[in-house]
Amino acid sequence: MYRYDIAVIGTGYVGLTTGACLSSLGHRVLCADVDARKVEQLSRGEVRILEPGLAELVREGLAAGRLGFVLGAANAVRDADVVFLCVPTPMGEGGAADLAAVESVVEEVRDLLPPGCVLVNKSTVPVGTAERVAELIGRPDVSVVSNPEFLREGSAVHDFLNPDRIVVGAQSPAAAERVAALYARLGAPTVLTDAASAELVKYAANCFLATKLSYVNAMAELCERVGANIGDVTEGMGYDRRIGQAFLQPGPGWGGSCLPKDTQALLQVAESVGFDFTLLRATTDSNARQRERMVDKIAHACVGPHGSLRGVRLGLLGLTFKAGTNDLRDSPALAVATLLREQGAELVAYDPALSVHQAELTEVVRLLDEPYAVAEGAAGLVLLTEWPEFRALDWGRMANLLAGRVVVDTRNHLDPDVLSRAGLSWHGLGNQPVVPASSVRVPA
């Protein structure tokens, strides 16, 4: 078992998970960030990211002396065998990935890296970034490696420690093997390739998943129009090993910190080499349309086909982009809420991962501290994030609090029979509404 001295630059989802998990594998890890307060908190074992198992790994690494946190990249790299770049690469102008943070860190540490050190791009970066970083470093004694991450928020620790594969791309076989050796205890299949191919793997994987999600959302709409059941359709599809069960659940659109950014970045890469990636462009267009379709579906269910949402009170269950995280970045739930607000709806919401003091949400929605308050006086409820606790709500109580006994379930997360017995009409995706015999529409 090889044990290395590792520096991790950036302590966001990817950086903190990478550092904590590598520490748990026995390596000595020093994580750096530019936020002094964050460094102080992490040094005390305080983790603000909602990620199962992450806080425990951080505290274990600190207690064992294998994990530490420092302010500034320069203070982390001087004795490192391997340096991971885990800094943000947000969507920039025209959809291309913004590499400003990557280039800034490289310029800061290039003269401080020990001879023989390996610099690893862990951030999602466009094809050609490893070559660009090598040029910026300008040192033949330092190798640059691409080692993309495949972590899902809400299961990042599990994904890191139980990977489907490890992808390592480099010009130097020795450098690639050194990085691959970091993960030796995990026993995962390892793909050793060139840097450009490794960089493209991450985009190719995420964009394929986005395409699969857009496809199933389109199929759900078709099911509604022809009277089919999307759950039965996707079950029948999923048993085909060439397709699989994953990513076949319809929803209000895909989002989060990766898929929107990565689809736009890959479109930009394709455009830069004169390739018209029409399939991927249709995927992103379909996703934008899905959010608008959710608004139309909500309006139809709550105020009728010709009614207006202006002044109508709606209760929203969930705003984060998926259950198990407190991340609002490119949340489809928040996007739908914003569109509803633009149509004049009065919105109140509850999300178990959010504080009622989330200042960035105040112009769109008023957050309440418990789900039953969201139902009170609302013309309808809209489930936007699939938190498990929503299934366990007292739906009889919810029905008594609602002004209009309508629930629009954009995740097909709730049990229609439970809602029907409570006297509520259930409107899901890819199914026909389930309306109790005693249901009477309440005028808006």
Coordinates of C-alpha atoms in Angstrom, one line a residue:
M1 CA 0.0 0.0 0.0
Y2 CA 1.5 3.3 -1.1
R3 CA 1.0 6.3 1.3
Y4 CA 1.5 9.7 -0.1
D5 CA 1.6 13.3 1.1
I6 CA -1.3 14.9 -0.7
A7 CA -2.4 18.5 -1.1
V8 CA -6.0 19.3 -2.1
I9 CA -6.7 22.8 -3.3
G10 CA -10.4 23.8 -2.7
T11 CA -12.8 22.4 0.0
G12 CA -16.1 22.4 -1.8
Y13 CA -18.1 19.2 -2.4
V14 CA -15.3 17.7 -4.5
G15 CA -12.3 18.9 -2.7
L16 CA -13.5 18.2 0.9
T17 CA -14.8 14.7 -0.1
T18 CA -11.5 14.0 -2.0
G19 CA -9.4 15.1 1.0
A20 CA -11.4 13.3 3.6
C21 CA -11.7 10.1 1.7
L22 CA -8.0 9.9 0.7
S23 CA -7.2 10.5 4.3
S24 CA -9.4 7.6 5.3
L25 CA -7.4 5.4 2.8
G26 CA -4.3 6.1 4.9
H27 CA -2.7 9.1 3.0
R28 CA -1.6 12.3 4.7
V29 CA -3.7 15.1 3.3
L30 CA -3.5 18.9 3.6
C31 CA -6.5 20.8 2.3
A32 CA -6.3 24.4 1.3
D33 CA -9.0 27.1 0.8
V34 CA -9.1 30.9 0.4
D35 CA -11.9 31.3 3.0
A36 CA -10.3 31.8 6.4
R37 CA -13.5 31.2 8.3
K38 CA -14.1 28.0 6.4
V39 CA -10.6 26.8 7.2
E40 CA -11.1 27.5 10.9
Q41 CA -14.4 25.7 10.9
L42 CA -13.0 22.6 9.1
S43 CA -10.0 22.5 11.4
R44 CA -12.4 22.2 14.3
G45 CA -14.3 19.4 12.5
E46 CA -17.3 21.6 11.6
V47 CA -18.7 20.6 8.2
R48 CA -21.4 22.9 6.7
I49 CA -22.0 20.7 3.6
L50 CA -24.9 18.4 4.0
E51 CA -23.3 15.1 2.8
P52 CA -23.8 11.8 4.6
G53 CA -20.7 10.5 6.2
L54 CA -18.5 13.5 5.3
A55 CA -18.4 15.2 8.7
E56 CA -17.5 11.8 10.4
L57 CA -14.6 11.3 7.9
V58 CA -13.3 14.8 8.5
R59 CA -13.3 14.4 12.3
E60 CA -11.7 10.9 12.0
G61 CA -8.9 12.3 9.8
L62 CA -8.3 15.2 12.1
A63 CA -8.1 12.9 15.1
A64 CA -5.7 10.5 13.4
G65 CA -3.4 13.4 12.3
R66 CA -3.8 12.4 8.7
L67 CA -6.0 15.4 7.7
G68 CA -5.4 19.1 8.0
F69 CA -6.6 22.5 6.7
V70 CA -4.6 25.6 5.8
L71 CA -5.3 29.0 4.3
G72 CA -4.0 29.4 0.8
A73 CA -2.7 26.9 -1.7
A74 CA 1.0 28.0 -1.2
N75 CA 0.8 26.7 2.4
A76 CA -0.3 23.2 1.3
V77 CA 1.9 22.2 -1.6
R78 CA 5.5 22.5 -0.5
D79 CA 5.9 18.9 0.6
A80 CA 3.3 17.2 -1.5
D81 CA 3.8 14.2 -3.7
V82 CA 0.5 14.8 -5.4
V83 CA -1.6 18.0 -5.6
F84 CA -5.3 17.9 -6.5
L85 CA -6.9 21.0 -8.0
C86 CA -10.6 20.9 -6.8
V87 CA -11.5 24.6 -7.5
P88 CA -14.7 25.8 -9.1
T89 CA -15.0 25.8 -12.9
P90 CA -18.4 27.6 -13.3
M91 CA -20.2 28.3 -16.6
G92 CA -18.6 31.3 -18.2
E93 CA -19.5 33.4 -21.2
G94 CA -21.1 31.5 -24.0
G95 CA -21.4 28.3 -21.8
A96 CA -17.6 27.5 -21.7
A97 CA -16.1 26.5 -18.4
D98 CA -14.4 29.4 -16.6
L99 CA -10.9 28.3 -15.8
A100 CA -9.9 31.5 -14.0
A101 CA -9.6 29.7 -10.6
V102 CA -7.6 26.8 -12.0
E103 CA -5.1 29.2 -13.7
S104 CA -4.9 31.4 -10.6
V105 CA -3.9 28.5 -8.4
V106 CA -1.4 27.1 -11.0
E107 CA 0.3 30.5 -11.1
E108 CA 0.4 30.7 -7.3
V109 CA 2.0 27.3 -6.8
R110 CA 4.1 26.6 -9.9
D111 CA 7.4 27.7 -8.3
L112 CA 6.6 26.0 -5.0
L113 CA 5.9 22.5 -6.2
P114 CA 8.6 19.9 -5.2
P115 CA 10.5 18.3 -8.1
G116 CA 8.7 15.1 -9.2
C117 CA 5.4 16.3 -8.0
V118 CA 2.2 15.4 -9.8
L119 CA -0.5 18.0 -10.4
V120 CA -4.0 16.5 -10.8
N121 CA -7.0 18.2 -12.4
K122 CA -9.9 16.9 -10.4
S123 CA -12.2 19.7 -11.3
T124 CA -14.4 19.2 -14.4
V125 CA -12.4 21.0 -17.1
P126 CA -12.7 21.1 -21.0
V127 CA -10.5 19.1 -23.3
G128 CA -7.1 20.6 -23.5
T129 CA -6.9 21.9 -20.0
A130 CA -4.1 19.5 -18.9
E131 CA -2.0 20.7 -21.8
R132 CA -2.8 24.3 -20.9
V133 CA -1.9 23.8 -17.2
A134 CA 1.4 22.1 -18.2
E135 CA 2.3 25.2 -20.3
L136 CA 1.5 27.5 -17.4
I137 CA 3.7 25.5 -15.0
G138 CA 6.5 25.3 -17.5
R139 CA 8.4 22.7 -15.5
P140 CA 9.4 19.4 -17.1
D141 CA 9.9 17.9 -13.6
V142 CA 6.2 18.3 -12.7
S143 CA 3.6 16.1 -14.5
V144 CA 0.0 17.1 -15.1
V145 CA -2.7 14.4 -14.8
S146 CA -6.4 14.5 -15.5
N147 CA -8.4 12.5 -12.9
P148 CA -12.1 13.4 -13.2
E149 CA -14.5 12.9 -10.3
F150 CA -17.8 11.0 -10.6
L151 CA -19.5 12.0 -7.4
R152 CA -23.2 12.6 -6.8
E153 CA -24.3 15.1 -4.2
G154 CA -26.0 13.3 -1.4
S155 CA -23.9 10.1 -1.9
A156 CA -20.4 11.6 -2.6
V157 CA -18.6 9.7 0.1
H158 CA -20.1 6.4 -0.9
D159 CA -19.4 7.1 -4.6
F160 CA -15.7 8.0 -3.8
L161 CA -15.1 4.8 -1.7
N162 CA -17.2 2.6 -4.0
P163 CA -16.3 3.8 -7.5
D164 CA -17.6 2.3 -10.7
R165 CA -14.2 3.2 -12.3
I166 CA -11.1 5.3 -11.9
V167 CA -10.1 7.3 -14.9
V168 CA -6.6 8.7 -15.1
G169 CA -5.2 10.5 -18.2
A170 CA -1.6 11.7 -18.6
Q171 CA 1.3 12.0 -21.1
S172 CA 3.5 10.3 -18.5
P173 CA 2.7 6.7 -17.7
A174 CA 4.6 6.9 -14.4
A175 CA 2.6 9.9 -13.3
A176 CA -0.7 8.2 -14.3
E177 CA 0.3 5.1 -12.3
R178 CA 1.2 7.2 -9.3
V179 CA -2.3 8.7 -9.2
A180 CA -4.0 5.4 -9.9
A181 CA -2.1 3.9 -6.9
L182 CA -3.8 6.4 -4.6
Y183 CA -7.0 4.4 -5.1
A184 CA -5.4 0.9 -5.0
R185 CA -7.4 -0.1 -1.9
L186 CA -10.7 0.5 -3.6
G187 CA -10.2 -2.3 -6.1
A188 CA -12.1 -0.4 -8.9
P189 CA -11.5 -0.9 -12.7
T190 CA -9.0 1.7 -13.8
V191 CA -8.9 3.4 -17.2
L192 CA -5.4 4.7 -18.1
T193 CA -5.5 7.0 -21.1
D194 CA -4.3 10.3 -22.5
A195 CA -5.3 13.5 -20.8
A196 CA -7.7 14.7 -23.5
S197 CA -9.7 11.5 -23.4
A198 CA -9.9 11.5 -19.6
E199 CA -11.2 15.1 -19.7
L200 CA -13.8 14.1 -22.2
V201 CA -15.0 11.1 -20.2
K202 CA -16.6 13.3 -17.5
Y203 CA -18.5 15.4 -20.0
A204 CA -19.5 12.4 -22.1
A205 CA -20.9 10.6 -19.1
N206 CA -22.8 13.6 -17.6
C207 CA -24.2 14.6 -21.0
F208 CA -25.4 11.1 -21.7
L209 CA -27.2 11.1 -18.3
A210 CA -28.8 14.5 -19.1
T211 CA -30.0 13.1 -22.5
K212 CA -31.5 10.0 -20.7
L213 CA -33.3 12.3 -18.3
S214 CA -34.7 14.5 -21.0
Y215 CA -35.8 11.4 -22.9
V216 CA -37.7 10.0 -20.0
N217 CA -39.4 13.4 -19.3
A218 CA -40.5 13.5 -22.9
M219 CA -41.8 9.9 -22.6
A220 CA -43.8 10.9 -19.5
E221 CA -45.5 13.6 -21.5
L222 CA -46.3 11.2 -24.3
C223 CA -47.7 8.7 -21.7
E224 CA -50.1 11.4 -20.4
R225 CA -51.3 12.1 -23.9
V226 CA -51.9 8.4 -24.9
G227 CA -53.1 7.1 -21.5
A228 CA -50.1 5.0 -20.7
N229 CA -48.2 4.7 -17.3
I230 CA -44.7 6.0 -17.3
G231 CA -43.8 3.8 -14.3
D232 CA -44.7 0.6 -16.2
V233 CA -43.0 1.9 -19.3
T234 CA -39.7 2.6 -17.6
E235 CA -39.8 -0.6 -15.6
G236 CA -40.1 -2.5 -18.9
M237 CA -37.3 -0.5 -20.3
G238 CA -35.0 -0.8 -17.3
Y239 CA -34.9 -4.6 -17.3
D240 CA -33.0 -4.3 -20.7
R241 CA -29.4 -4.5 -19.6
R242 CA -28.4 -2.1 -22.4
I243 CA -30.5 0.6 -20.8
G244 CA -30.6 -0.2 -17.0
Q245 CA -32.9 1.2 -14.3
A246 CA -30.9 4.3 -13.3
F247 CA -32.0 7.8 -14.4
L248 CA -35.4 6.7 -15.7
Q249 CA -37.4 8.7 -13.2
P250 CA -39.3 11.7 -14.6
G251 CA -39.1 15.0 -12.8
P252 CA -39.3 18.8 -13.1
G253 CA -36.1 18.8 -15.2
W254 CA -32.5 18.1 -14.4
G255 CA -30.2 20.5 -12.7
G256 CA -27.6 20.7 -9.9
S257 CA -24.0 21.8 -10.0
C258 CA -22.9 19.5 -12.9
L259 CA -25.3 18.6 -15.6
P260 CA -26.4 22.2 -16.7
K261 CA -22.8 23.4 -16.6
D262 CA -21.3 20.3 -18.3
T263 CA -23.9 20.2 -21.1
Q264 CA -23.2 23.8 -22.0
A265 CA -19.4 23.3 -21.8
L266 CA -19.5 20.3 -24.1
L267 CA -21.7 22.2 -26.6
Q268 CA -19.1 25.0 -26.5
V269 CA -16.3 22.4 -27.1
A270 CA -18.2 21.0 -30.1
E271 CA -18.8 24.4 -31.5
S272 CA -15.1 25.3 -31.2
V273 CA -14.2 22.5 -33.5
G274 CA -17.1 23.1 -35.9
F275 CA -19.2 20.2 -34.8
D276 CA -23.0 20.8 -34.5
F277 CA -24.0 18.6 -31.6
T278 CA -27.7 18.7 -32.4
L279 CA -28.7 15.8 -30.1
L280 CA -27.2 17.5 -27.1
R281 CA -28.7 20.9 -27.9
A282 CA -32.1 19.2 -28.2
T283 CA -31.5 17.7 -24.7
T284 CA -30.9 21.1 -23.1
D285 CA -33.9 22.7 -25.0
S286 CA -36.1 19.8 -23.8
N287 CA -35.0 20.5 -20.2
A288 CA -35.9 24.1 -20.4
R289 CA -39.3 23.2 -21.9
Q290 CA -39.9 20.7 -19.1
R291 CA -39.8 23.4 -16.5
E292 CA -42.3 25.4 -18.4
R293 CA -44.5 22.3 -18.8
M294 CA -44.5 21.9 -15.0
V295 CA -45.9 25.4 -14.6
D296 CA -48.6 24.7 -17.1
K297 CA -49.4 21.4 -15.4
I298 CA -49.6 23.1 -12.0
A299 CA -51.9 25.9 -13.3
H300 CA -54.2 23.4 -15.0
A301 CA -54.5 21.3 -11.9
C302 CA -55.0 24.3 -9.5
V303 CA -57.0 26.9 -11.4
G304 CA -58.2 25.1 -14.5
P305 CA -57.1 25.3 -18.2
H306 CA -58.0 28.9 -18.6
G307 CA -57.4 30.2 -15.1
S308 CA -54.7 32.6 -13.9
L309 CA -52.1 32.0 -11.2
R310 CA -52.0 35.7 -10.3
G311 CA -52.6 36.0 -6.6
V312 CA -53.1 32.3 -6.1
R313 CA -51.4 30.9 -3.0
L314 CA -49.4 27.7 -3.7
G315 CA -47.5 25.5 -1.2
L316 CA -44.2 24.0 -2.3
L317 CA -42.6 21.0 -0.8
G318 CA -38.8 21.0 -1.5
L319 CA -36.6 23.5 -3.2
T320 CA -33.1 21.9 -3.3
F321 CA -32.1 20.3 -6.6
K322 CA -32.4 16.8 -5.1
A323 CA -33.1 15.1 -1.7
G324 CA -30.2 14.6 0.6
T325 CA -28.4 17.9 -0.1
N326 CA -28.8 21.6 0.8
D327 CA -27.6 22.7 -2.7
L328 CA -29.7 25.1 -4.6
R329 CA -27.4 25.5 -7.6
D330 CA -29.4 25.2 -10.8
S331 CA -32.2 23.6 -8.9
P332 CA -35.1 22.6 -11.2
A333 CA -37.4 23.0 -8.2
L334 CA -36.2 26.6 -7.7
A335 CA -36.5 27.2 -11.5
V336 CA -40.1 26.1 -11.5
A337 CA -40.8 28.2 -8.4
T338 CA -39.3 31.2 -10.2
L339 CA -41.6 30.7 -13.2
L340 CA -44.6 30.4 -11.0
R341 CA -43.7 33.6 -9.2
E342 CA -43.3 35.3 -12.6
Q343 CA -46.9 34.3 -13.3
G344 CA -48.0 36.1 -10.1
A345 CA -48.4 33.1 -7.8
E346 CA -48.0 33.7 -4.0
L347 CA -45.5 31.0 -2.9
V348 CA -44.7 29.5 0.4
A349 CA -42.4 26.6 0.8
Y350 CA -40.8 24.1 3.1
D351 CA -37.5 22.2 2.6
P352 CA -35.9 20.2 5.5
A353 CA -32.4 21.2 4.4
L354 CA -33.0 25.0 4.2
S355 CA -33.3 27.7 6.8
V356 CA -36.2 30.1 6.8
H357 CA -33.6 32.8 6.7
Q358 CA -32.2 31.9 3.2
A359 CA -31.9 35.5 2.0
E360 CA -31.4 34.5 -1.7
L361 CA -34.9 33.1 -1.9
T362 CA -37.0 35.9 -0.4
E363 CA -37.9 37.5 -3.8
V364 CA -39.3 34.2 -5.1
V365 CA -40.7 32.3 -2.1
R366 CA -41.4 32.6 1.6
L367 CA -39.8 29.7 3.5
L368 CA -41.8 28.3 6.4
D369 CA -40.4 26.0 9.2
E370 CA -42.8 23.1 8.9
P371 CA -44.7 21.4 6.0
Y372 CA -48.2 21.8 7.5
A373 CA -47.9 25.6 7.5
V374 CA -47.2 25.4 3.8
A375 CA -50.6 23.7 3.1
E376 CA -52.7 26.2 5.1
G377 CA -55.0 28.2 2.8
A378 CA -53.2 27.1 -0.4
A379 CA -55.0 26.4 -3.7
G380 CA -52.7 23.4 -4.2
L381 CA -49.5 21.7 -3.1
V382 CA -46.6 21.1 -5.4
L383 CA -43.9 18.5 -4.6
L384 CA -40.7 19.6 -6.2
T385 CA -38.0 17.7 -4.3
E386 CA -38.2 14.0 -3.4
W387 CA -37.5 14.2 0.4
P388 CA -38.5 10.8 2.0
E389 CA -40.2 12.5 4.9
F390 CA -42.9 14.0 2.6
R391 CA -44.3 10.5 2.0
A392 CA -44.8 10.2 5.8
L393 CA -46.8 13.4 6.2
D394 CA -50.3 13.2 7.7
W395 CA -52.1 13.7 4.5
G396 CA -55.5 13.9 6.1
R397 CA -54.3 16.9 8.1
M398 CA -52.8 18.4 5.0
A399 CA -56.1 18.0 3.2
N400 CA -58.0 19.8 6.0
L401 CA -55.5 22.7 5.8
L402 CA -55.7 23.2 2.0
A403 CA -58.2 25.5 0.4
G404 CA -58.0 23.4 -2.8
R405 CA -57.5 19.7 -2.5
V406 CA -54.9 19.3 -5.2
V407 CA -51.4 17.9 -5.1
V408 CA -49.1 18.1 -8.1
D409 CA -46.3 15.6 -7.6
T410 CA -43.5 16.5 -10.1
R411 CA -41.4 13.5 -8.9
N412 CA -44.0 10.8 -8.7
H413 CA -42.8 10.5 -5.1
L414 CA -46.1 10.2 -3.2
D415 CA -48.6 7.3 -3.0
P416 CA -51.7 8.3 -5.0
D417 CA -53.9 5.9 -3.0
V418 CA -52.9 7.5 0.3
L419 CA -53.7 10.9 -1.1
S420 CA -57.0 9.8 -2.6
R421 CA -58.1 8.3 0.7
A422 CA -57.4 11.7 2.3
G423 CA -59.7 13.3 -0.2
L424 CA -56.9 14.8 -2.4
S425 CA -56.5 14.8 -6.1
W426 CA -53.0 13.5 -7.2
H427 CA -51.4 14.8 -10.4
G428 CA -48.2 13.1 -11.3
L429 CA -46.0 12.8 -14.4
G430 CA -46.7 10.3 -17.1
N431 CA -49.9 9.1 -15.5
Q432 CA -53.5 10.0 -15.4
P433 CA -54.6 12.0 -12.4
V434 CA -56.0 10.1 -9.4
V435 CA -59.1 11.9 -8.2
P436 CA -61.2 10.6 -5.2
A437 CA -64.9 10.1 -5.9
S438 CA -65.9 12.8 -3.4
S439 CA -63.4 15.3 -4.9
V440 CA -64.9 18.7 -5.8
R441 CA -62.7 21.4 -7.3
V442 CA -62.4 24.4 -5.1
P443 CA -62.7 27.7 -7.1
A444 CA -59.5 29.8 -7.2

